[in-house]
Short mmCIF file of C-alpha atoms in Angstrom, two decimals:
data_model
loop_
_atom_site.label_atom_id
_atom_site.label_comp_id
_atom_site.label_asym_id
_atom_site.label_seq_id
_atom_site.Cartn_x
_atom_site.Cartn_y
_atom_site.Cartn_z
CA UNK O 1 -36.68 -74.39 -55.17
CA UNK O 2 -33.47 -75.62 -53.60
CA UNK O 3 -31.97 -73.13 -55.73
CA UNK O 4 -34.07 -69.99 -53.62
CA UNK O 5 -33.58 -71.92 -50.12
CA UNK O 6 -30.16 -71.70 -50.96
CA UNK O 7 -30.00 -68.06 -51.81
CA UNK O 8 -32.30 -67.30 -48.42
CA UNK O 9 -30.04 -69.37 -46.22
CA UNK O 10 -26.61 -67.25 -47.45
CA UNK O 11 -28.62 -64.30 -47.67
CA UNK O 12 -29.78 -64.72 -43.97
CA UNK O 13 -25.58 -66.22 -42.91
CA UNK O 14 -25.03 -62.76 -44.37
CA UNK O 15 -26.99 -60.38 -42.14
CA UNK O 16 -26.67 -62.07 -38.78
CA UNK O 17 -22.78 -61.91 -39.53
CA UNK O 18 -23.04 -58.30 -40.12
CA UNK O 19 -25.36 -58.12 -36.48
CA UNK O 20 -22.82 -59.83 -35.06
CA UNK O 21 -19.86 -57.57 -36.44
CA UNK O 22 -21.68 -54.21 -35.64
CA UNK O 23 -22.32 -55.50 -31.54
CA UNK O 24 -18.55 -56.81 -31.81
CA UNK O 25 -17.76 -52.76 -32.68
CA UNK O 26 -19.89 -50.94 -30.72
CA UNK O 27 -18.70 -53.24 -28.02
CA UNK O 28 -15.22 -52.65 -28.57
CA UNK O 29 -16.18 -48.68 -28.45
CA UNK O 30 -16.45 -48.02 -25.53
CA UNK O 31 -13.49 -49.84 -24.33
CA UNK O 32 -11.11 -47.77 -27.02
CA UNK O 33 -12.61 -44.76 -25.33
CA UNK O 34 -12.10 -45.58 -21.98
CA UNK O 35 -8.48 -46.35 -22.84
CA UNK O 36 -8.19 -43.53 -24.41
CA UNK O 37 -9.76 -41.45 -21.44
CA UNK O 38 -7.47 -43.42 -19.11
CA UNK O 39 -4.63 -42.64 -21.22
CA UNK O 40 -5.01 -39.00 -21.30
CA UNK O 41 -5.52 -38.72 -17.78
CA UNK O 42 -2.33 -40.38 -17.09
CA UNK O 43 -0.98 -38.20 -19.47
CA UNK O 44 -2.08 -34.89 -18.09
CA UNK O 45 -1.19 -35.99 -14.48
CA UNK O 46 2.52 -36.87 -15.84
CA UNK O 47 2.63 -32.95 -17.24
CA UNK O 48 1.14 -31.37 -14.17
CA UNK O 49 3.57 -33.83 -11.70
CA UNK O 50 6.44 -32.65 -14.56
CA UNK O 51 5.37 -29.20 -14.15
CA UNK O 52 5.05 -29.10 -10.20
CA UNK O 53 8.80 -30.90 -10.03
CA UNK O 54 9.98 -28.31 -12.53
CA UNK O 55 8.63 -25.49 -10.48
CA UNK O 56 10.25 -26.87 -7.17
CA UNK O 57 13.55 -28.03 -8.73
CA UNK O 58 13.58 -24.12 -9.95
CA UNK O 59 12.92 -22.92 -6.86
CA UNK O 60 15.63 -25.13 -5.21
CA UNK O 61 18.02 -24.24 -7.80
CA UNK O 62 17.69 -20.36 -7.08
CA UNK O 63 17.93 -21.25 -3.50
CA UNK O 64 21.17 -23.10 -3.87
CA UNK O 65 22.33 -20.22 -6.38
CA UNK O 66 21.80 -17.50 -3.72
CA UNK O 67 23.65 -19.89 -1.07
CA UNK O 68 26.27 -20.82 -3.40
CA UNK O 69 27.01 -17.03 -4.07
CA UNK O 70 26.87 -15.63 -0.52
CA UNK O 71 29.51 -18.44 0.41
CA UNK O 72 31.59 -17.30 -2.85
CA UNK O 73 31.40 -14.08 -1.83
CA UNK O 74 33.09 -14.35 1.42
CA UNK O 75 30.29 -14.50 4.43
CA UNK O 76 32.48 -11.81 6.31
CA UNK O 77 31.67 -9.05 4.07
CA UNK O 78 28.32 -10.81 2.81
CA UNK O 79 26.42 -10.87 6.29
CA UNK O 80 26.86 -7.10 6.83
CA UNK O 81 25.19 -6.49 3.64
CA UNK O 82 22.38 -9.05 4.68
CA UNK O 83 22.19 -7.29 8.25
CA UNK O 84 21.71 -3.93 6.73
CA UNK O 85 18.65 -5.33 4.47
CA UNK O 86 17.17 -7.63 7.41
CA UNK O 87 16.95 -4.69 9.32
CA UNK O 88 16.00 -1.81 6.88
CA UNK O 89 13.14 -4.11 5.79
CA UNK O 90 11.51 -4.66 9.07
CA UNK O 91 11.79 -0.79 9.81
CA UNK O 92 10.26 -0.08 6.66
CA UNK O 93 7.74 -2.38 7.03
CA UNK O 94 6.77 -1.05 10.67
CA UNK O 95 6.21 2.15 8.98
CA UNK O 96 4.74 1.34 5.98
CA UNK O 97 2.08 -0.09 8.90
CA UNK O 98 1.70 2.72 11.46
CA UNK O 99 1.44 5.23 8.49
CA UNK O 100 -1.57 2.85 6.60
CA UNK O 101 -3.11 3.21 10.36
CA UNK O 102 -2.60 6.75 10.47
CA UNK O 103 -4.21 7.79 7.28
CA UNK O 104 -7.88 8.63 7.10
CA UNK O 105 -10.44 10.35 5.52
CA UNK O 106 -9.45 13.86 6.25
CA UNK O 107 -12.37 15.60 4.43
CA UNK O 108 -15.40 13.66 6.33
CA UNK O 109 -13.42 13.99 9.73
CA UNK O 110 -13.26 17.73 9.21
CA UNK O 111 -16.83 18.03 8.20
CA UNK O 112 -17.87 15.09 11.24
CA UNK O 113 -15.89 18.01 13.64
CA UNK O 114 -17.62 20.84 11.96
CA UNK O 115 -21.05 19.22 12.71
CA UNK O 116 -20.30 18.30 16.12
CA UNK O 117 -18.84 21.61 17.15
CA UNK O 118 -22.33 24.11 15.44
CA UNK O 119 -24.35 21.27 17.32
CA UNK O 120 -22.98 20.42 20.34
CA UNK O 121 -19.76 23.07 21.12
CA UNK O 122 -16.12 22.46 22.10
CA UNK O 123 -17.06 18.94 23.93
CA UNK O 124 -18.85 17.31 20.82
CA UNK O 125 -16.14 18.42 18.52
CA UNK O 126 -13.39 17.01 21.05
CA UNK O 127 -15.50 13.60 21.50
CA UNK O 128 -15.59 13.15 17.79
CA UNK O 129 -11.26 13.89 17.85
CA UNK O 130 -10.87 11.66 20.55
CA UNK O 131 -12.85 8.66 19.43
CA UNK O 132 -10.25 9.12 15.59
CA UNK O 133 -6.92 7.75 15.28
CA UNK O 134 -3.86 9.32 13.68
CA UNK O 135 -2.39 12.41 13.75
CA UNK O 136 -5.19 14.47 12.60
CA UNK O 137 -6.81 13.72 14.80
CA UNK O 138 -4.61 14.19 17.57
CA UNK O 139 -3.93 18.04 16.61
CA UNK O 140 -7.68 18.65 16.52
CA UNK O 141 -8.20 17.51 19.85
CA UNK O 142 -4.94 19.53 21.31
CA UNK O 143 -6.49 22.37 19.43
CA UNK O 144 -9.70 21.99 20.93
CA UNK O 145 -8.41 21.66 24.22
CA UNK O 146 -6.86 24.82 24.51
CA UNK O 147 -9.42 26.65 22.69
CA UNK O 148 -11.19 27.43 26.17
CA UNK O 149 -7.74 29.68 26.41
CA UNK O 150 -8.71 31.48 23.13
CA UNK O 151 -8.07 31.40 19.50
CA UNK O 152 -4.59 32.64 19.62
CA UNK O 153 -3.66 29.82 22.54
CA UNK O 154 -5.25 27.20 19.90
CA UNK O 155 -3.07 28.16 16.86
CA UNK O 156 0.28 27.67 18.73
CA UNK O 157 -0.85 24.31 20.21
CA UNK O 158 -1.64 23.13 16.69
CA UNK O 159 1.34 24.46 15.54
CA UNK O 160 3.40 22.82 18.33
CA UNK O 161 1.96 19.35 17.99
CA UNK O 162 1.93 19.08 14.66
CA UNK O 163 5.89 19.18 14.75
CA UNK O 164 5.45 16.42 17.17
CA UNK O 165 3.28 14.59 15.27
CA UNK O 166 5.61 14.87 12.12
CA UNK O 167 8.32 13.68 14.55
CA UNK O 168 6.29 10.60 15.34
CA UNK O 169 5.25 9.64 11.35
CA UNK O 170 9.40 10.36 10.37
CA UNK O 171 10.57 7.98 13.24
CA UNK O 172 13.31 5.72 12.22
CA UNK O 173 13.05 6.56 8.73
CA UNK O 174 17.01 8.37 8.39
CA UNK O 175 17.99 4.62 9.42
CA UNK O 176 16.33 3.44 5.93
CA UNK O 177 18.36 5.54 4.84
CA UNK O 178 21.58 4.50 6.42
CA UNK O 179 20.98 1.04 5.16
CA UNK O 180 20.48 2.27 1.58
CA UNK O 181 24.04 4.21 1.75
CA UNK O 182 26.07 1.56 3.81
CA UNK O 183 25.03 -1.41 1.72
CA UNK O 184 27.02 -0.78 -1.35
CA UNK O 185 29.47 1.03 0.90
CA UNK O 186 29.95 -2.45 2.83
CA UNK O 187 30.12 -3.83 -0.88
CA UNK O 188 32.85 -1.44 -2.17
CA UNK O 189 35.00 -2.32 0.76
CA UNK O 190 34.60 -6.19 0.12
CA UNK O 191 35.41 -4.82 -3.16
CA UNK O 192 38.68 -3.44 -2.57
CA UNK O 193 39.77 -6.48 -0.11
CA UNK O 194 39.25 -8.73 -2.64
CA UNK O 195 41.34 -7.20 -5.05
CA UNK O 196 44.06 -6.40 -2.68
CA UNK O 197 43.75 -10.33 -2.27
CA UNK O 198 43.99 -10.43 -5.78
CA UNK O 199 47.34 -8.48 -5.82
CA UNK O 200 49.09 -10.16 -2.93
CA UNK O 201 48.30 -13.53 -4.57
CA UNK O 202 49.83 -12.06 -7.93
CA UNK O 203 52.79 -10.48 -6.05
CA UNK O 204 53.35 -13.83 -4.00
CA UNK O 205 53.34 -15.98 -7.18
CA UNK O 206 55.53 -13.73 -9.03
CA UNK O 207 53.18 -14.21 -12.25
CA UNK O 208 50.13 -12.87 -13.43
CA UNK O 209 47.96 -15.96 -13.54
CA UNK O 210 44.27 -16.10 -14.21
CA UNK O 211 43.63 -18.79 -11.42
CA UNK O 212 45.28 -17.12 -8.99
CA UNK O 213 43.37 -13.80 -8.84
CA UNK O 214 39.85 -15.15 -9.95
CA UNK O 215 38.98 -16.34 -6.36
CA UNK O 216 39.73 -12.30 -5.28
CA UNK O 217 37.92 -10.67 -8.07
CA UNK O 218 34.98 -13.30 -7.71
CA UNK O 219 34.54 -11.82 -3.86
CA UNK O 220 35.56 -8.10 -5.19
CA UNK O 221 32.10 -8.39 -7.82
CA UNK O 222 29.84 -10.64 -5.81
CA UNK O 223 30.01 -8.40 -2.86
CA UNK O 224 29.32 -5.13 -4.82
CA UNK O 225 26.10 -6.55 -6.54
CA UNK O 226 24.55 -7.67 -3.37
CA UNK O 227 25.69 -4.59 -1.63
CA UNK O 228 23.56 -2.62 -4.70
CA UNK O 229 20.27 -5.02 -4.76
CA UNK O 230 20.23 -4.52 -1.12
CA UNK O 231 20.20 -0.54 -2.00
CA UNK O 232 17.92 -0.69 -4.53
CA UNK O 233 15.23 -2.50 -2.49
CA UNK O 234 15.47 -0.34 -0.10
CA UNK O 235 15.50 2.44 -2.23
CA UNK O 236 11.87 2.15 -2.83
CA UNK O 237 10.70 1.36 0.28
CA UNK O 238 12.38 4.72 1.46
CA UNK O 239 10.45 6.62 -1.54
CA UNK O 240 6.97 5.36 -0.52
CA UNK O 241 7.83 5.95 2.80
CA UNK O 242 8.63 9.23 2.40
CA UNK O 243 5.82 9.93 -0.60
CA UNK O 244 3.10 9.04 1.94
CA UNK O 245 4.82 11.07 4.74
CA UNK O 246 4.33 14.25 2.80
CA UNK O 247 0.60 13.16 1.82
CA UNK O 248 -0.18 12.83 5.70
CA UNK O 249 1.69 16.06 6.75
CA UNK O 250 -0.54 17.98 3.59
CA UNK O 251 -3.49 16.41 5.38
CA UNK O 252 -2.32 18.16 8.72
CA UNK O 253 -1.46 21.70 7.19
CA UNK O 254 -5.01 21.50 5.17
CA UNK O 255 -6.67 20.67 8.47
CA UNK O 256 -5.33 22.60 10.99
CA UNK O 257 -6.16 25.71 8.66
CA UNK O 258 -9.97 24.13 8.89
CA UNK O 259 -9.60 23.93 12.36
CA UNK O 260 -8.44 28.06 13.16
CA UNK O 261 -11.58 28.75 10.86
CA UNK O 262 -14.10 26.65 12.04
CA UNK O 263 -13.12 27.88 15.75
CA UNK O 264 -12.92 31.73 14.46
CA UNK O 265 -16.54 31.05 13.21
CA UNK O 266 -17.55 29.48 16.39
CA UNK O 267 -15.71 31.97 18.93
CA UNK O 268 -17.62 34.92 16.55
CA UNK O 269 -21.21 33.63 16.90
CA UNK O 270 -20.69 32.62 20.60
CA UNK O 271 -19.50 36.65 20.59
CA UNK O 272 -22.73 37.76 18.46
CA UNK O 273 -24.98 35.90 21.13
#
């Protein structure tokens, strides 16, 4: 008997140990995971902070670059190559603008005109010109205002303004143009006065040192690439200037042929009545 009470009271130690053990873990769970969650929280906010600083330091470090190298290069040749891309970019940019606004949708205009002008006559057609922007527009309206003058009268006034109107869409372009020749120009010349630097250092030293003509070439190559990025960014400006010049001025021609028929048309069945 004391044997089995024995036996039951180990037995019994036994399991409310192992209770005990299995709270003690589970409690201890929860805390391990929270610690862990807290620790990879930290951890991803030190990468994104590290990222973010990388990013900026970077950005600062390009900055400083480009500063560093307009200073090497010698700011008297550099800021002529700087003006000519200031301004070539804001004239570019002004037209890339007024030619967005001056493109439409040629094919419904000419069919809203069409409408207007079998339903309503010469004053419908003109209110629907008038009320459209761009240059389209514009010749359809002078073209319908001299139509009361006849057909022939018409033709010449759309031919006449739409030479003005190509004036107006290739304004200031040829000085995109300028800037894209003069920048490496103004770099080639930096060019040459470094390296006649260069040579009057050498000559003046009486030896052909490596330190003494690095400062010259340094200006000599530094001015000639910035002279070509500035050329080659406006380079393609000037090309999608021009490319959507010539897609407005195809709009025009296709047009103003619409126009001369839809008014032939017209002036014949006014004729027939």
């Amino acid at each position: 008997m004391k044997r089995l009470f024995s036996i039951l009271a180990i037995t019994g130690l036994m399991t409310f140990g192992n209770v005990q053990a299995q709270d003690s873990t589970q409690a201890a769970a929860p805390a391990t995971e929270q610690v862990a969650d807290t620790t990879a929280t930290e951890a991803t906010t030190d990468e994104a902070t590290a990222t973010t600083e990388e990013a900026v330091a970077e950005e600062a470090t390009f900055t400083q670059s480009m500063k560093k190298r307009f200073i090497e290069g010698d700011p008297i040749w550099m800021s002529p190559v700087l003006l000519c891309l200031i301004l070539g970019l804001a004239i570019a940019i002004e037209r890339i603008i007024y030619l967005n606004l001056s493109t439409i949708n040629t094919k419904k205009f000419v069919s809203d005109v069409e409408s207007a002008l079998n339903s309503g006559g010469i004053e419908a057609a003109k209110e629907v010109a008038k009320n459209t922007a761009g240059p389209v527009a514009s010749i359809f309206y002078q073209g319908l205002e001299r139509s009361s003058h006849g057909l022939e009268s018409a033709e010449k006034s759309i031919v006449a303004y739409g030479g003005v109107q190509m004036g107006q869409l290739e304004k200031n372009v040829s000085w995109v143009s300028l800037f894209i020749a003069l920048a490496p120009m103004l770099g080639f010349l930096g060019t040459v006065i470094g390296m006649i630097v260069a040579f009057d250092q050498i000559e003046s030293a009486g030896s052909m040192e490596p330190s003494l003509v690095a400062g010259g070439i340094k200006v000599a190559l530094l001015t000639t690439v910035f002279g070509l990025i500035v050329a080659m960014i406006l380079q393609v400006f000037y090309n999608y200037i021009t490319a959507k010049i010539d897609s407005i001025v195809n709009d025009m021609e296709d047009a103003s042929i619409s126009l001369v028929d839809m008014l032939s048309d017209y002036f014949k069945e006014k004729l027939n009545k």
